[in-house]
CSV table of C-alpha atoms and ligand atoms in Angstrom, one decimal:
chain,number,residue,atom,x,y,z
V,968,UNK,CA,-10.1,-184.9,13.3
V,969,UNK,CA,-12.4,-183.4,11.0
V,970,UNK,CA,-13.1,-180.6,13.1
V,971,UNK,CA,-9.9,-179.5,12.8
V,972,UNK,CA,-10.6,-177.5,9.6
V,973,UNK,CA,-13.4,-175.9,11.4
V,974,UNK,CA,-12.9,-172.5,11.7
V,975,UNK,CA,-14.5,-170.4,14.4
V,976,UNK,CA,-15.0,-166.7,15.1
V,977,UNK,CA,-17.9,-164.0,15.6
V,978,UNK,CA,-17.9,-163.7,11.7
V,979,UNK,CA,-19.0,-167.3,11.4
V,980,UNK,CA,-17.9,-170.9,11.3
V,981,UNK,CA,-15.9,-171.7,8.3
V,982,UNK,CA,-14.7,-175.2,6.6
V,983,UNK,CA,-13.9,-177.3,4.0
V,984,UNK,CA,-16.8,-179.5,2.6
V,985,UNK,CA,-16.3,-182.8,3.4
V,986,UNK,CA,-13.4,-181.8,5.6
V,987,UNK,CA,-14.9,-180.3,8.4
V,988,UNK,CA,-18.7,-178.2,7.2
V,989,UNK,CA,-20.9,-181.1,6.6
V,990,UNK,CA,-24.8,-181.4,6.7
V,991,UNK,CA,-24.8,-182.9,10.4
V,992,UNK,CA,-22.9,-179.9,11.5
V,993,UNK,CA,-25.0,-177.8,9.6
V,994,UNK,CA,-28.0,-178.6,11.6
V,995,UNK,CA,-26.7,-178.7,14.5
V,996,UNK,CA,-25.2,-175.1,14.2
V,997,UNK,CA,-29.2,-174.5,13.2
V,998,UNK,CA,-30.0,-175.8,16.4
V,999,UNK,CA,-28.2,-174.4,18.3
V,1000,UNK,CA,-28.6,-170.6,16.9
V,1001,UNK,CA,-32.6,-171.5,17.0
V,1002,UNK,CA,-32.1,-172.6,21.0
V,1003,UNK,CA,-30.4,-169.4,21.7
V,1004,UNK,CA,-32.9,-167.5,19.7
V,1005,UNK,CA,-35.6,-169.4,21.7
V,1006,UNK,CA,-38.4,-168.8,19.5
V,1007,UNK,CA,-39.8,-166.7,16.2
V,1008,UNK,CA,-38.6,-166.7,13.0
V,1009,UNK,CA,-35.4,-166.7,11.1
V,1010,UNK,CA,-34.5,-165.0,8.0
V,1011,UNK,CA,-32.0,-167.7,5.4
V,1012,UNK,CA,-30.0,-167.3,2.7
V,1013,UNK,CA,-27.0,-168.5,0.6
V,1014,UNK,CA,-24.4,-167.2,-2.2
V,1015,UNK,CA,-24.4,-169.3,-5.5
V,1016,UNK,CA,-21.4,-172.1,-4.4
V,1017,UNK,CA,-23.3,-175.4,-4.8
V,1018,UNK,CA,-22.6,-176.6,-1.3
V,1019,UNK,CA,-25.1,-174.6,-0.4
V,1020,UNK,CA,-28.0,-176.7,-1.8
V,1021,UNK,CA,-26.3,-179.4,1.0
V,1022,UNK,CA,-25.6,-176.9,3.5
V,1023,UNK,CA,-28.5,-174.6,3.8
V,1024,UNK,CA,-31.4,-177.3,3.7
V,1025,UNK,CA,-29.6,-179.0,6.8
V,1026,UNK,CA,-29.3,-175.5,8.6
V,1027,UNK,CA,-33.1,-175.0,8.0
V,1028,UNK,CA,-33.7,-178.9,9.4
V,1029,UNK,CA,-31.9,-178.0,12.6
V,1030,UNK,CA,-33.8,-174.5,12.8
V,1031,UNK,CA,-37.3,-176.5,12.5
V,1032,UNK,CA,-36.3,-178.9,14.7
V,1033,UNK,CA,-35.7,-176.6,17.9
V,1034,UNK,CA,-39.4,-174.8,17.1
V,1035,UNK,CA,-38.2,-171.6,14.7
V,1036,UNK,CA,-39.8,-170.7,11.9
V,1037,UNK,CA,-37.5,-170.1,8.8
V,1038,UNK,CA,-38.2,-167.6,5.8
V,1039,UNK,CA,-36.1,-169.2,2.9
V,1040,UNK,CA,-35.3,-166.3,1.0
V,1041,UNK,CA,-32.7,-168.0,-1.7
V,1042,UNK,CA,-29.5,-167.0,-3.4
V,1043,UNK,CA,-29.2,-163.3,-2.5
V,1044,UNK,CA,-25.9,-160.6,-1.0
V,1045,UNK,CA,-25.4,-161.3,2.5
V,1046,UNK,CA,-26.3,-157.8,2.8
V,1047,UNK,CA,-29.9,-158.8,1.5
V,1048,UNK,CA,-30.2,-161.1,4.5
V,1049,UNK,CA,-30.0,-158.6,6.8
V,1050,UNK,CA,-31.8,-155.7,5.3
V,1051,UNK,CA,-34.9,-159.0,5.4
V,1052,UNK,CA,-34.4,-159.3,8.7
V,1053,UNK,CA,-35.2,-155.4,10.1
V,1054,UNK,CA,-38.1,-155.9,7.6
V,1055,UNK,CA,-39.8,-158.9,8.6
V,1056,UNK,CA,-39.2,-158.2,12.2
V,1057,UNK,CA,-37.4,-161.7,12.3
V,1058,UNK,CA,-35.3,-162.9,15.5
V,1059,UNK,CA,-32.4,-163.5,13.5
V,1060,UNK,CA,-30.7,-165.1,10.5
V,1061,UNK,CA,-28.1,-166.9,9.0
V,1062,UNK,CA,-26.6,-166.4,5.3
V,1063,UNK,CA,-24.3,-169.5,4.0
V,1064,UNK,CA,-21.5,-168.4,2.5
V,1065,UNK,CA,-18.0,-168.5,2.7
V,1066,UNK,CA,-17.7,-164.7,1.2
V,1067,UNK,CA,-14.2,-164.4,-0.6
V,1068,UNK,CA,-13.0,-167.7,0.4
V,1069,UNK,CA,-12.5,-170.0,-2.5
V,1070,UNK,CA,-15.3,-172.8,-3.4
V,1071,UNK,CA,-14.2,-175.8,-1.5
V,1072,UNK,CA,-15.4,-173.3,1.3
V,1073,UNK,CA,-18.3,-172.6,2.8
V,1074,UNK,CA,-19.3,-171.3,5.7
V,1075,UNK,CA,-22.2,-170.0,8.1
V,1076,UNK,CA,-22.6,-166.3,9.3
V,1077,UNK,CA,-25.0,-165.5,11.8
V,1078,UNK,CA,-27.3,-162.2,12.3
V,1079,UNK,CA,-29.3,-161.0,15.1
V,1080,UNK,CA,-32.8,-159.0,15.4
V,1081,UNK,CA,-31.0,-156.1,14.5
V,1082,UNK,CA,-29.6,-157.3,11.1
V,1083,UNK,CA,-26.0,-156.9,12.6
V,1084,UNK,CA,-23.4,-160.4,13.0
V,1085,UNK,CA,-24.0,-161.5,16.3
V,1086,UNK,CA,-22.3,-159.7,18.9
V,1087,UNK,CA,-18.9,-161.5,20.5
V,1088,UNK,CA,-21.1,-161.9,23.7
V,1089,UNK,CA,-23.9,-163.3,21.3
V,1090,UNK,CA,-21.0,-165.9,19.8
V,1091,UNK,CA,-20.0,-167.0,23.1
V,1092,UNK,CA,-23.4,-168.5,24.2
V,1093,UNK,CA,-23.8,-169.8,20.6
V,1094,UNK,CA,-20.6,-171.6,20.9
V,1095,UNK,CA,-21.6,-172.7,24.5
V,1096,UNK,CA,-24.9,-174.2,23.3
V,1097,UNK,CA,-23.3,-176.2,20.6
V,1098,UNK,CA,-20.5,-177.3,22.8
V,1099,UNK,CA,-22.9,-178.2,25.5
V,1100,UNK,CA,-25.3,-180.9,24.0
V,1101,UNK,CA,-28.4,-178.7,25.3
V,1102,UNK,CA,-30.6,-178.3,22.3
V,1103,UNK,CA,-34.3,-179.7,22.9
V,1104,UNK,CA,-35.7,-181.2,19.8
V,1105,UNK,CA,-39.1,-180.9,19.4
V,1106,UNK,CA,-42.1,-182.9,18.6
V,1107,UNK,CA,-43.7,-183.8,15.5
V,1108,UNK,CA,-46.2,-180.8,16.9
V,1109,UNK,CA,-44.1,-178.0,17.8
V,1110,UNK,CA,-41.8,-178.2,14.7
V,1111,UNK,CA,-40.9,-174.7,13.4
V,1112,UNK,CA,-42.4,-174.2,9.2
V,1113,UNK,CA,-41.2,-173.4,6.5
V,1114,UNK,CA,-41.8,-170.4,4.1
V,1115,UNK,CA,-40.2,-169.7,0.8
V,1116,UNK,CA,-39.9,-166.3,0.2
V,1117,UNK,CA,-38.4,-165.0,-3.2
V,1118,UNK,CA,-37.9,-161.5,-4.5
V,1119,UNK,CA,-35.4,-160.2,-1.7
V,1120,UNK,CA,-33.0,-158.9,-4.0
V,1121,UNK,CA,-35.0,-156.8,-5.7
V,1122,UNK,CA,-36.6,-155.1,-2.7
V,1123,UNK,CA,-32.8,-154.8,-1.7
V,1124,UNK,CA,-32.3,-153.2,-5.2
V,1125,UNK,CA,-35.5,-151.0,-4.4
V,1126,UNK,CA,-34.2,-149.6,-1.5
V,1127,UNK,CA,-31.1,-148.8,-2.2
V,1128,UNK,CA,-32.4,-146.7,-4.9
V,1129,UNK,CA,-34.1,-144.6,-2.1
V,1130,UNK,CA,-30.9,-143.5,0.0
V,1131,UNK,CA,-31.7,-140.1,0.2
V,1132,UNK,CA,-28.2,-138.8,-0.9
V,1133,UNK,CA,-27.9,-140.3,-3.5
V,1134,UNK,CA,-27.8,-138.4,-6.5
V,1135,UNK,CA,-29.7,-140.3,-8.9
V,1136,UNK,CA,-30.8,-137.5,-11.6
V,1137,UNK,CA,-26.7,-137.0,-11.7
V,1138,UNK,CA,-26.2,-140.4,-12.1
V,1139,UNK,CA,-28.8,-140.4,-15.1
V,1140,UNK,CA,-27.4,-137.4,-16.7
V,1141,UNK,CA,-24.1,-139.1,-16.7
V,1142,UNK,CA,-24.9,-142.1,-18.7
V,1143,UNK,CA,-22.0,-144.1,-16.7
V,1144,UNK,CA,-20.7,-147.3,-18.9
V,1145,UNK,CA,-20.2,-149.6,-16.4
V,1146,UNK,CA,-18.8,-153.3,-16.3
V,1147,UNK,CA,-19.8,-155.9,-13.4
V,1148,UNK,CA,-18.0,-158.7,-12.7
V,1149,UNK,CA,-19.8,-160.3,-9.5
V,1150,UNK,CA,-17.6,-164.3,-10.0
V,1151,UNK,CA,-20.7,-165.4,-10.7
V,1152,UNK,CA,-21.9,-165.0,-7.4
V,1153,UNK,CA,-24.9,-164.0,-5.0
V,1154,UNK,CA,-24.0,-160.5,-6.7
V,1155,UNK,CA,-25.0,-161.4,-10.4
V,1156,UNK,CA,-28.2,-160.1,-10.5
V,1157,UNK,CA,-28.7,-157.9,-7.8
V,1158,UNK,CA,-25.8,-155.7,-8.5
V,1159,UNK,CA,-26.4,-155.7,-12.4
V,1160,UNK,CA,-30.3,-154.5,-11.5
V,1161,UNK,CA,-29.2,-151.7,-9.4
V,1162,UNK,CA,-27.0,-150.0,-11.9
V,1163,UNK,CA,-29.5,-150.2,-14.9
V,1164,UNK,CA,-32.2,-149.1,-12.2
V,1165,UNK,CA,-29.9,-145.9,-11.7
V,1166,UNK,CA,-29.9,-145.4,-15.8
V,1167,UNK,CA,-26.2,-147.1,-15.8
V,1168,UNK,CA,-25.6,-149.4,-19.0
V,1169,UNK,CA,-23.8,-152.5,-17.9
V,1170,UNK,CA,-21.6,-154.8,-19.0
V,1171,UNK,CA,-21.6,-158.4,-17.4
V,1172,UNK,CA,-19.0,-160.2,-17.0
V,1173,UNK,CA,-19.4,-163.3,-14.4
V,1174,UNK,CA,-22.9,-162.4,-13.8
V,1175,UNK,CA,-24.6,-166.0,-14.8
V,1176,UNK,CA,-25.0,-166.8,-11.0
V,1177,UNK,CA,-23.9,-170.6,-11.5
V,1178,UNK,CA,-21.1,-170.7,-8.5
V,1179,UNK,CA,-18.7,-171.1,-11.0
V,1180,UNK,CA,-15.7,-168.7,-9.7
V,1181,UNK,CA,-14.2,-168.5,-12.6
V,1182,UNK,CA,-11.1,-166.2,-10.8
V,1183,UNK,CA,-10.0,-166.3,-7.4
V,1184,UNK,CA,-13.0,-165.1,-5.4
V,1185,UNK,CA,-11.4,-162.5,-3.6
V,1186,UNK,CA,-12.1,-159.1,-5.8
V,1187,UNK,CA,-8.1,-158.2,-5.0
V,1188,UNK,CA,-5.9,-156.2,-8.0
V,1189,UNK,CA,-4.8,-160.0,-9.0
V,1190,UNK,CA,-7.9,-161.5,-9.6
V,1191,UNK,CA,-9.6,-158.8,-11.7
V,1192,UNK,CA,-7.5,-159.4,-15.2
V,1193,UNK,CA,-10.5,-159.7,-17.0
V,1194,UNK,CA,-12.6,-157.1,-15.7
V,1195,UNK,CA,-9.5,-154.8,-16.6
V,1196,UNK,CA,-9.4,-155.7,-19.8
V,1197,UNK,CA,-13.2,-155.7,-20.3
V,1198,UNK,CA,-13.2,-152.2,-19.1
V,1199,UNK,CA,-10.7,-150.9,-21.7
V,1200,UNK,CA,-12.7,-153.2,-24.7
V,1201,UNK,CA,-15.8,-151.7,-24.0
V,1202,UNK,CA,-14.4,-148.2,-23.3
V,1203,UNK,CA,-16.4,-148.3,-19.6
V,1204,UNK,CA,-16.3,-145.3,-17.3
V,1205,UNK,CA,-15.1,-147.9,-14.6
V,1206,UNK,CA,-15.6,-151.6,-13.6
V,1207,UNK,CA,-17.2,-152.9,-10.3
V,1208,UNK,CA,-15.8,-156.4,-8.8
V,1209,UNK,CA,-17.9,-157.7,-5.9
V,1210,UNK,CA,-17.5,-160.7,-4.2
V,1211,UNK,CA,-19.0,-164.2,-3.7
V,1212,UNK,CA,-21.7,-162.7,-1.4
V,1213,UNK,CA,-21.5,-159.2,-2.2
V,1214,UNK,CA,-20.5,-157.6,0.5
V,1215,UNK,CA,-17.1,-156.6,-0.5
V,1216,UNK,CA,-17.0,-154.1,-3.9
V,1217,UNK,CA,-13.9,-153.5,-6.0
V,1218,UNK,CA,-13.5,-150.6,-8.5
V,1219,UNK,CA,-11.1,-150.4,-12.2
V,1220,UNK,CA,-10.6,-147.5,-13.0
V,1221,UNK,CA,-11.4,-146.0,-16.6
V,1222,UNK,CA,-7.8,-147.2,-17.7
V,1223,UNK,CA,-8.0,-150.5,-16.6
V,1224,UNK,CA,-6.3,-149.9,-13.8
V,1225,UNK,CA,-7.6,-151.8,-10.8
V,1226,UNK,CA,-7.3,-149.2,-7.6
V,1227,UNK,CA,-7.4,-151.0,-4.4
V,1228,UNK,CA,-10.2,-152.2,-2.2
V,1229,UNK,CA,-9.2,-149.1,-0.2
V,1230,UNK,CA,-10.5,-147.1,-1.8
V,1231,UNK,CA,-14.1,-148.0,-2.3
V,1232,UNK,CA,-14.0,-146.8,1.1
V,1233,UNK,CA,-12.8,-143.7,0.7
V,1234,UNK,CA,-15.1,-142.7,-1.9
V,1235,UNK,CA,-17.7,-143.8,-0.1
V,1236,UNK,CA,-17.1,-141.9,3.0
V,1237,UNK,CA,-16.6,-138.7,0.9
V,1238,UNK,CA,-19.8,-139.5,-1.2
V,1239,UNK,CA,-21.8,-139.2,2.4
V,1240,UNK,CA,-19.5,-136.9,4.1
V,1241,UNK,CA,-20.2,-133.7,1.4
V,1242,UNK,CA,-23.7,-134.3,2.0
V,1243,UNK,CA,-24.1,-134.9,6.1
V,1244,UNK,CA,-22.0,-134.4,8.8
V,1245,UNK,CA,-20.9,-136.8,11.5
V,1246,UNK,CA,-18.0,-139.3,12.6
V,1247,UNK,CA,-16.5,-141.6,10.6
V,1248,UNK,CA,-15.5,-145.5,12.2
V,1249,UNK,CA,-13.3,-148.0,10.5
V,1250,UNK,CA,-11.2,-150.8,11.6
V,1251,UNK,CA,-7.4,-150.7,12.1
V,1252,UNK,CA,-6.7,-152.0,9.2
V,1253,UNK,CA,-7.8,-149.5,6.7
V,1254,UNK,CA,-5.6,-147.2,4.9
V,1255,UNK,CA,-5.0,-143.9,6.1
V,1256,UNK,CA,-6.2,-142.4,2.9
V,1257,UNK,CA,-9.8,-143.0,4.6
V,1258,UNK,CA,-8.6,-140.8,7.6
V,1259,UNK,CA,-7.5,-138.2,5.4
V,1260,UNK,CA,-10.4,-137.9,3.2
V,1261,UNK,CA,-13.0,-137.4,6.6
V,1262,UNK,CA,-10.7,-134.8,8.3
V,1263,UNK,CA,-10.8,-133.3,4.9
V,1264,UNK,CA,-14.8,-133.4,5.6
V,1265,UNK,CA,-13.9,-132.4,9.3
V,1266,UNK,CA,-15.3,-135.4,10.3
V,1267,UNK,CA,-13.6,-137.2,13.3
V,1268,UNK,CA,-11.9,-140.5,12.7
V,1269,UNK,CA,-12.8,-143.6,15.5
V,1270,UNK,CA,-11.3,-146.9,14.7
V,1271,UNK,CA,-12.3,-150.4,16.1
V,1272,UNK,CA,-10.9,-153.9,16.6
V,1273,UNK,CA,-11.0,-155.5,13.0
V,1274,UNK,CA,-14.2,-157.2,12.6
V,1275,UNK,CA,-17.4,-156.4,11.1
V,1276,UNK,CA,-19.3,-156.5,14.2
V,1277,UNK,CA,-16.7,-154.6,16.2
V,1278,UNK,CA,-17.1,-152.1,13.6
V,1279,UNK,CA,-20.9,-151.7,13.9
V,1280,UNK,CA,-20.6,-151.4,17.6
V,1281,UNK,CA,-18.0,-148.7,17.6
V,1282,UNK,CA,-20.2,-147.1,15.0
V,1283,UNK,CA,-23.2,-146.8,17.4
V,1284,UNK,CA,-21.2,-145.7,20.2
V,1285,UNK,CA,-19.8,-142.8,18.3
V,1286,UNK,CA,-22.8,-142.3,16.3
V,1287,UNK,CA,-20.8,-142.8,13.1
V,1288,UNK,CA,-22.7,-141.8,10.2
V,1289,UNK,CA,-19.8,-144.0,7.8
V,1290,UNK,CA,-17.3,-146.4,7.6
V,1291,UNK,CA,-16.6,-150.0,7.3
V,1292,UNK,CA,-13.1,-151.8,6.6
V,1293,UNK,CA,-10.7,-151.6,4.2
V,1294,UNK,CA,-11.0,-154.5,1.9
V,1295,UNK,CA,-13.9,-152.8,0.1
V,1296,UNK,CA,-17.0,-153.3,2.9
V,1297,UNK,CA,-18.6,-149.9,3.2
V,1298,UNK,CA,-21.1,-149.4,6.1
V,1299,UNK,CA,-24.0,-146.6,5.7
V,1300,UNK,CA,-26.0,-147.1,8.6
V,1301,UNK,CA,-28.4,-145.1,8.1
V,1302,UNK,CA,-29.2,-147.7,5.4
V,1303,UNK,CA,-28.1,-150.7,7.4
V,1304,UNK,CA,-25.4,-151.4,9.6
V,1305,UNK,CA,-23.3,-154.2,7.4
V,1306,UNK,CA,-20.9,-154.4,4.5
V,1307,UNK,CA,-23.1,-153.7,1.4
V,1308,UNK,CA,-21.5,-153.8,-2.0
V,1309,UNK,CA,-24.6,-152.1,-3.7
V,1310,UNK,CA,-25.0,-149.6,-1.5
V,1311,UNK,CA,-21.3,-149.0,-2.1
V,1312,UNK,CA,-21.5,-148.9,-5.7
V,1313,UNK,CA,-24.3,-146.2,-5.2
V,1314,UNK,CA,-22.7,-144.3,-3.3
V,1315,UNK,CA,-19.2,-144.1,-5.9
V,1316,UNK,CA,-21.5,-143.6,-8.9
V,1317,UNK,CA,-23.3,-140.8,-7.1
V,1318,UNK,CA,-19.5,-139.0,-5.7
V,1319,UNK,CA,-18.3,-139.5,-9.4
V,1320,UNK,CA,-21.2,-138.2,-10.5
V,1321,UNK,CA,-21.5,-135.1,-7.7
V,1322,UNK,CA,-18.1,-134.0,-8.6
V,1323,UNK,CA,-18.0,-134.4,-12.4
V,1324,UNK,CA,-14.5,-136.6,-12.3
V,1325,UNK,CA,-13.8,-139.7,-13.8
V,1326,UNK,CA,-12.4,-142.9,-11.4
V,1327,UNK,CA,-8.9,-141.8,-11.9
V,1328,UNK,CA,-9.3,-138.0,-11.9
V,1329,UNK,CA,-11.4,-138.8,-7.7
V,1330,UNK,CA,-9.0,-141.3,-7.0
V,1331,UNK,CA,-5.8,-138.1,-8.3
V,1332,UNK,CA,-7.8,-136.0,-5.6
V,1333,UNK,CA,-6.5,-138.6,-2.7
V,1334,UNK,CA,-3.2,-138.5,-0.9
V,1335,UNK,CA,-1.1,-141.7,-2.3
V,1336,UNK,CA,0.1,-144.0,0.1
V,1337,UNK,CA,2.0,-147.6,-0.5
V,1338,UNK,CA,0.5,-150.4,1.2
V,1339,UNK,CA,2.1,-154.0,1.9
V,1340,UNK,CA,0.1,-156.9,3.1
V,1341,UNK,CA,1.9,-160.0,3.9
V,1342,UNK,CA,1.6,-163.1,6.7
V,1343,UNK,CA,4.4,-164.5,8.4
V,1344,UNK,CA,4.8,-167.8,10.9
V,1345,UNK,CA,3.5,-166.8,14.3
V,1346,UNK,CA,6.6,-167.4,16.5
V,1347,UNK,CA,6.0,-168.8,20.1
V,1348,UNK,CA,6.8,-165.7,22.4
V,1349,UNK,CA,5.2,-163.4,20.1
V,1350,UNK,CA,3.3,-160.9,22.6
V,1351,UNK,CA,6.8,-160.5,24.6
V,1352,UNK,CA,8.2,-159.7,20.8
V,1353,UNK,CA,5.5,-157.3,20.0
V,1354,UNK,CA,6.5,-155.4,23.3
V,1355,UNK,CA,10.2,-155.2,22.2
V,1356,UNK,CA,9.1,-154.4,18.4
V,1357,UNK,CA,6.8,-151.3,19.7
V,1358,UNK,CA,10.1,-149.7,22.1
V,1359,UNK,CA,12.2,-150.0,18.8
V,1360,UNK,CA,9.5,-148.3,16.6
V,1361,UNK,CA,9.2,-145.8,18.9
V,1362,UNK,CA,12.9,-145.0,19.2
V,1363,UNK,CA,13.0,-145.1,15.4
V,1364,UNK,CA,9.8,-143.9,13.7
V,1365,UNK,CA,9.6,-140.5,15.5
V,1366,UNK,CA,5.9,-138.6,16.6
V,1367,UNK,CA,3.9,-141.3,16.8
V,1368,UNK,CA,0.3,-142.6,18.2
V,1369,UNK,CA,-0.1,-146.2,19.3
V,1370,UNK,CA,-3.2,-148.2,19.0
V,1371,UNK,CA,-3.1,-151.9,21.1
V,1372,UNK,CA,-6.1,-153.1,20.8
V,1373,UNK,CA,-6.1,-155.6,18.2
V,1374,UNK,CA,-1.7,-156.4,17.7
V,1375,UNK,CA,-0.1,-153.4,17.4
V,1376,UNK,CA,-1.0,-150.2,14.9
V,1377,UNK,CA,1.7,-147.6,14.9
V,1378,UNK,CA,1.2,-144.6,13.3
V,1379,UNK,CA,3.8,-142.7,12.3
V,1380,UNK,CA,4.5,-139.3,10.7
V,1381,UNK,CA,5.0,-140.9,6.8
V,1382,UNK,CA,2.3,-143.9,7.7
V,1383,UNK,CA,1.4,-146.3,9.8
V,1384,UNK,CA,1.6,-150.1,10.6
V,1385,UNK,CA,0.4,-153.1,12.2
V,1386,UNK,CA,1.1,-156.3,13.6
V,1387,UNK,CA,-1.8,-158.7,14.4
V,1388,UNK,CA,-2.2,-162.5,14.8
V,1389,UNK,CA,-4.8,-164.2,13.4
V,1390,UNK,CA,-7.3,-165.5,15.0
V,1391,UNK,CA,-8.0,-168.1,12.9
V,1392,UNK,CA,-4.4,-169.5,12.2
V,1393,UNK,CA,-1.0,-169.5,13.8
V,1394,UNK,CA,0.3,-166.8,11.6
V,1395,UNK,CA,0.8,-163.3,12.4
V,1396,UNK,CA,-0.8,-160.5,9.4
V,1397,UNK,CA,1.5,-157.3,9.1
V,1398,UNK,CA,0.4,-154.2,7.0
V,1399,UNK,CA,2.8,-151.4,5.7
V,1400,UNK,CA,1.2,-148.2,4.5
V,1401,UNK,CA,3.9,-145.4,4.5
V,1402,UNK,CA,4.1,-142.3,1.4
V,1403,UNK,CA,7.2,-143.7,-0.4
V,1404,UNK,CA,7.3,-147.3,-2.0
V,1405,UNK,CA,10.9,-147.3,-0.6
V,1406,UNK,CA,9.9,-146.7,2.7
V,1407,UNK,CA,6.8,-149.6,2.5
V,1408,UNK,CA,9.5,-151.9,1.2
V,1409,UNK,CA,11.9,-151.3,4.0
V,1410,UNK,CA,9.7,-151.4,6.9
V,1411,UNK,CA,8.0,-154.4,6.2
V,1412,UNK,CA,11.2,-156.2,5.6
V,1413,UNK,CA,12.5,-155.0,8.8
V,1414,UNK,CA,9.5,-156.0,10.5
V,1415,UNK,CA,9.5,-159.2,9.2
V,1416,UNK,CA,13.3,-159.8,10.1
V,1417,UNK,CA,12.4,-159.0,13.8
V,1418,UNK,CA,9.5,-161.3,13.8
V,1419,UNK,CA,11.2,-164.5,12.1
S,340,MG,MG1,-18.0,-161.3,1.7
């Protein structure tokens, strides 16, 4: 029964402690990645949730036990874990964490030699090996060691400072005031370091690093009351929310005004844009402001199935020199190819600081759109409804360009959206993005009428 609450996909395996993620799972998961892996060493880490003194100890048991070597290298970012493993020339790595998910959560993401989430194909035979009962066990003799490595986030810190376009003399000359509120995660000090590193002053608000989320994890407008209001006591040029494991980065403005996940993105894309030329590759469910600000750039726009991994492969392909998704994850691959909150926050200090504005003066630069998110029951003959749904939208919503590959994304002259189901659970996720809030509001109730 208990596997029930497990949840599976190419971004990890997910549950509930006690209720699903336990230590015996744990290690077999180990295991299992180390049998696929074969042999060499493996790079580990976790965010601050205290299921993950129980969770990564059991991981590292079931790593030893099939023969791998493990480099323990602590609470660090996700991002950290993979920028370790290109460095140490490791076969792999896995980071426990359940990201934004809150702290009855926890989960285990997996990494290949590249420092990218294992590839779908990757998954597969993961999952197959687990399934199948076929991990060897060594003996007492052939056991994989352990090594304790510390200091990871600083060398992450240390080379994020040397991404060559990043403007750091403007930064400096700026003296940005700048609050951090990382929910007391995997964030606390690495993100904190980075900015006084780049002659920011910080603020820190949730920075102790205990696992305490002391807000919902998830660095959306709703849980970031008190970095807003932080921002406007200290009179900060903008506040930075990551979260749990700090690959996700939220910005408040200098009003207090929280702007959107979104557009972390879209800074980002045009801090690298002005400075190099290239595609850009996000996933279909990032605002169109992002498209607007790269043909701005006359970059060209490629998007990929939603996933972090999809993303990363698409970026290859195209040879995308940015991008990432929506909810705040920029990829620089030039740096590394994953979600990286402080190379995000970099790269929005160094635009803001390139282009003289404040947060809210950028942010005036950008088209405005009005975005809806909601989830709805998934109904049984939903494919055959998605089919109907698209003829309708196309008999209604005018020029349009249609997108299949993950639901449906329909673009349309004021916006787009699209209709997905999970993968995880029998609901279906619908996003609105149009220019009028009227519009937004309409749509997505139709939609939503269609679907029920
Ligand atoms: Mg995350």
């Amino acid at each position: 029964m208990a596997q029930k609450q497990l949840v599976k996909s190419t971004s990890g395996v997910r549950g509930v402690i006690g209720k699903g993620l336990d230590p015996a799972l744990a290690a077999a998961y180990g295991a299992a990645f180390g049998t696929l892996l074969g042999r060499g060493k493996v790079v580990v880490g976790r965010d601050t949730r205290p299921s993950g003194s129980m969770i990564l100890p059991a991981v590292v048991s079931g790593l030893v036990s099939v023969g791998i070597d493990v480099i323990d290298i602590g609470i660090v970012p996700t991002p950290t874990v993979e920028i370790a493993i290109k460095q140490l020339r490791a076969r792999g790595g896995i980071c426990v964490t359940a990201s934004h998910n809150p702290a009855e959560w926890n989960a285990l993401k997996f990494f290949n030699d590249r420092g990218e989430f294992i590839t779908p194909d990757q998954y597969r035979r993961l999952d197959k090996i687990f399934n199948s009962d076929i991990t060897t066990h060594k003996p007492f003799d052939k056991l994989g060691k352990v090594m304790v490595q510390p200091g990871w986030a600083e060398k992450h810190v240390g080379r994020t400072l040397q991404i060559g376009l990043i403007n750091r003399s403007a930064i400096k000359r700026r003296k940005f005031k700048v609050v951090v509120d990382a929910v007391n995660g995997a964030g606390s000090q690495a993100l904190p370091m980075l900015l006084e590193k780049l002659g920011v002053k910080v603020f820190r608000l949730n920075c102790s690093g205990d696992g305490k989320f002391t807000h919902g994890p998830e660095p959306v407008a709703k849980n970031l009351g008190q970095l807003r209001r932080a921002v406007k006591k200290h009179r900060a040029d903008l506040g930075l929310a990551c979260d749990p494991d700090a690959d996700r980065l939220a910005l408040v403005d200098e009003n207090g005004k929280a702007i959107g996940e979104e557009l972390t993105l879209a800074i980002a894309v045009a801090a690298v844009l002005s400075k190099k030329k290239g595609p850009t590759v996000i996933n279909l469910s990032t605002s169109r402001v992002t498209e607007d600000v790269a043909h701005k750039f006359g970059s060209r726009v490629y998007y990929s199935k939603v996933g972090e991994s999809n993303v990363v492969e698409m970026m290859r392909k195209k040879r995308g020199v940015i991008g990432g998704e929506g909810n705040g994850g920029v990829i620089y691959p030039a740096f590394h190819a994953g979600r990286d909150a402080l190379a995000a926050a970099a790269l929005v200090l160094s635009r803001l600081a390139t282009t003289k504005k404040t947060l809210s003066e950028e942010v005036g630069t950008f088209p405005k759109y009005f975005n809806i998110k909601i989830k709805g029951q998934l109904k049984k003959n939903f494919n055959s409804r998605l089919k109907q749904f698209e003829k309708q939208a196309r008999r209604h919503l005018g020029k349009h360009r249609v997108d299949r590959r993950d639901g449906l994304r329909f673009d349309f002259e004021q916006g787009w959206l699209q209709i997905r189901s999970s993968n995880t659970e029998p609901i279906y996720r619908l996003i609105v993005e149009t220019t009028s809030k009227t519009l937004t509001a309409k749509l997505s109730r139709d939609v939503m009428v269609f679907f029920s």
